[in-house]
Structure formats: C-alpha cells, structure tokens
Coordinates of C-alpha atoms in Angstrom, one line a residue:
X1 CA 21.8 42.0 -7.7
X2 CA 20.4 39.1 -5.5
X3 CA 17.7 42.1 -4.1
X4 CA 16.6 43.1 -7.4
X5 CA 16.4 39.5 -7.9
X6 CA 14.1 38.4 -5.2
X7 CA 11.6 41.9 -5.6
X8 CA 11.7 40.9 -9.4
X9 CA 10.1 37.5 -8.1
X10 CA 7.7 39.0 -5.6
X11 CA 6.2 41.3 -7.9
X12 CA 5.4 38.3 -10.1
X13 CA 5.3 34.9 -9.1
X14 CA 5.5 35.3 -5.5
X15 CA 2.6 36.4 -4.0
X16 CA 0.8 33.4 -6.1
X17 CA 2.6 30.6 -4.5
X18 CA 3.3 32.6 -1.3
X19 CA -0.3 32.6 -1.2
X20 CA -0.8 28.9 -2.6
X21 CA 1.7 27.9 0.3
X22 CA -0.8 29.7 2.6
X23 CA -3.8 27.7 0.9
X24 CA -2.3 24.7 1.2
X25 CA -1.0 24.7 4.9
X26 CA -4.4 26.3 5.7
X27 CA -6.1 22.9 3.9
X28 CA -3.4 20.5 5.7
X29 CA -4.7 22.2 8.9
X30 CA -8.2 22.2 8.0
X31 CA -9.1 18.9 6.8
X32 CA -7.1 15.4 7.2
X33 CA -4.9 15.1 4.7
X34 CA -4.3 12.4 2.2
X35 CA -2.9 9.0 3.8
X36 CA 1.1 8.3 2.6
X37 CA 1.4 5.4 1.0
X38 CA 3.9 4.2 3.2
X39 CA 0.7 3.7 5.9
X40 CA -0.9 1.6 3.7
X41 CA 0.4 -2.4 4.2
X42 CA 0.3 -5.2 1.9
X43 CA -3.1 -8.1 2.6
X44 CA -3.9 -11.4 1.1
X45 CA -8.1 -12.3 0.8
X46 CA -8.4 -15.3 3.3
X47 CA -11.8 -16.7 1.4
X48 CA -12.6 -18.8 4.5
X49 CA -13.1 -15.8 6.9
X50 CA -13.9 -13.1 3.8
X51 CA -11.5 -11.1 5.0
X52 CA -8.5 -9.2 4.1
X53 CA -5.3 -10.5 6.3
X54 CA -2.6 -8.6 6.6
X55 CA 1.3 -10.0 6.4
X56 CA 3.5 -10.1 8.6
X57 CA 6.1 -7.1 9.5
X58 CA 8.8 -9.2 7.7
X59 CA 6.7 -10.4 4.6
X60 CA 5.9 -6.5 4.4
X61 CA 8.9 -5.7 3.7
X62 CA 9.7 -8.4 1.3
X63 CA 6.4 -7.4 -0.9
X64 CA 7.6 -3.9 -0.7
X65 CA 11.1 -4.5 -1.7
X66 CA 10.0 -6.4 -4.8
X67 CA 7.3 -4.2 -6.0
X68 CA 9.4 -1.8 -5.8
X69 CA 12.1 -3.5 -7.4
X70 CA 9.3 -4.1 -10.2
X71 CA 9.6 -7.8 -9.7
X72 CA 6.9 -10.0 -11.6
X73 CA 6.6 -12.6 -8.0
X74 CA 8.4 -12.8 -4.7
X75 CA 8.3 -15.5 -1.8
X76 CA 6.6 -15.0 1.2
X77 CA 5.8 -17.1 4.9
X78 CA 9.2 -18.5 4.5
X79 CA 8.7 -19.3 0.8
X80 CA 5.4 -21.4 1.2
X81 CA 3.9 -18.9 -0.9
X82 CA 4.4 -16.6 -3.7
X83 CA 3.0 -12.9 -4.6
X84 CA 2.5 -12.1 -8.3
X85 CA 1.9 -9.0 -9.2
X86 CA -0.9 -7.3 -11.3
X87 CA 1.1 -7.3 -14.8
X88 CA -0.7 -3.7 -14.9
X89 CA 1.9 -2.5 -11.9
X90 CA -1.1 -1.4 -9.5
X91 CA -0.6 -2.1 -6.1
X92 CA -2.2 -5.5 -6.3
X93 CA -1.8 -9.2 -7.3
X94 CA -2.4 -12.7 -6.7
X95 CA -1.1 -15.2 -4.0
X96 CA -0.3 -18.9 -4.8
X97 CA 0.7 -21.7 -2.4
X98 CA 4.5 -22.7 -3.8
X99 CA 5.2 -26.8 -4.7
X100 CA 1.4 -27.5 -5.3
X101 CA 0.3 -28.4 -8.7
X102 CA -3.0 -26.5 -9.0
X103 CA -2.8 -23.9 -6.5
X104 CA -6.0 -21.9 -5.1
X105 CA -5.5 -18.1 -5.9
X106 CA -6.2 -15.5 -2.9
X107 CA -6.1 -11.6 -4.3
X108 CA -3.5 -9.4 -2.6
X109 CA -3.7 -5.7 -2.1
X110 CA -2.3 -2.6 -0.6
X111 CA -4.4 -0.7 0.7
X112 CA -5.5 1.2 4.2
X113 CA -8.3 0.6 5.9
X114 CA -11.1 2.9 5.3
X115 CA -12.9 5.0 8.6
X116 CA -15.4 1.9 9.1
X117 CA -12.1 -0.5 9.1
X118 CA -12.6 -2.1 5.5
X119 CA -11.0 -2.3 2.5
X120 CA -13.3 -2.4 -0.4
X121 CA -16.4 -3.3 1.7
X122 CA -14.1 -6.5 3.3
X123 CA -13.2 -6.6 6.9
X124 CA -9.9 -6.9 7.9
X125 CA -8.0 -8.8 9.8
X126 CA -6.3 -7.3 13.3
X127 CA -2.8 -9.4 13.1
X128 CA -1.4 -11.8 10.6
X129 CA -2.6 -15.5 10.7
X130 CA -0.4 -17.4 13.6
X131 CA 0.2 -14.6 15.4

C-alpha cells in the first residue's frame, strides 16, 4: 500500500515540488538569500549625530521580548527610557526619556543595515552609546 502510495504521488504532485525544491536550493545557491529577521536589531535615531544607534545586547532582548509579546511600551537603559510601539504593529516606534514632562521623541526601528551600511539613507552607529 505505502508503494502504490508514494508512485501515486510521483506521478502527480511530485515531480512539481521535487523540481520546485530543486529551484529553490538552486536560487539559495545562486543569489544571497533574504536576511532572517532574527539579523536584523532594534536602533533609536540619535538626532544629534543623524544616525541610527543601535541598543545594547541586553536592551535587544528586552525590545524583542515585548514586541513580541505585543506590548504597547517597554523600559529600556535601565528604565531611563521607554519604547512605544507603532500602534500599526510594524517593527517600529518611538522612544521617550521616562520621568520628564515633555519628552523629545527619537524614532526606533528594526532593521539591517543595507550593503552601503544604512538604514533608510541614515548611517548607523558601530556600538551602542557608552560603550
């Protein structure tokens, strides 16, 4: 049963995706393929410098955490500031200095840099700041 089976499924489907399979290990080998999100890291737009900054290892993980927890905000650099995210749930948002009464905005992203070392035409920073 399980041979009439599988020639069943190799008359029909199988030489598609067999051949699909082949295409797409043949493109992965070919060309570079897409970055995985988990390369990309979490910056904040330091205005000053007009670049993008990224966090530190630790913040990273509390950004990721809570976006992916769907959270509206999370605390970052020890709770001096706080990360709201884009109500739209993009990977994007707006940082706010904590305890200050009209806080400056700074736009947060996650993104990779692109081959020239930019995000969205912005340089970025090597390290975090203090580091």
């Amino acid at each position: 049963d399980n041979d009439s089976q599988q020639n069943t499924g190799n008359t029909g489907s199988s030489s598609s995706s067999g051949s699909s399979q082949t295409q797409s290990n043949d493109s992965q080998k070919n060309t570079e393929p897409e970055p995985a999100p988990s390369q990309a890291k979490w910056y904040w737009m330091d205005m000053e410098e007009f670049q993008w900054v990224p966090y530190t290892d630790i913040d990273q993980d509390i950004i990721d955490k809570a976006f992916t927890a769907k959270a509206d905000r999370c605390n970052v650099v020890g709770e001096k500031y706080r990360v709201e995210f884009d109500s739209a749930g993009s990977r994007a948002g707006n940082q706010f200095q904590n305890n200050v009464a009209d806080p400056i905005n700074h736009m947060v992203v996650n993104a990779e840099p692109d081959g020239s070392g930019q995000i969205h035409g912005m340089d970025v920073a090597d390290k975090p700041k203090g580091s």
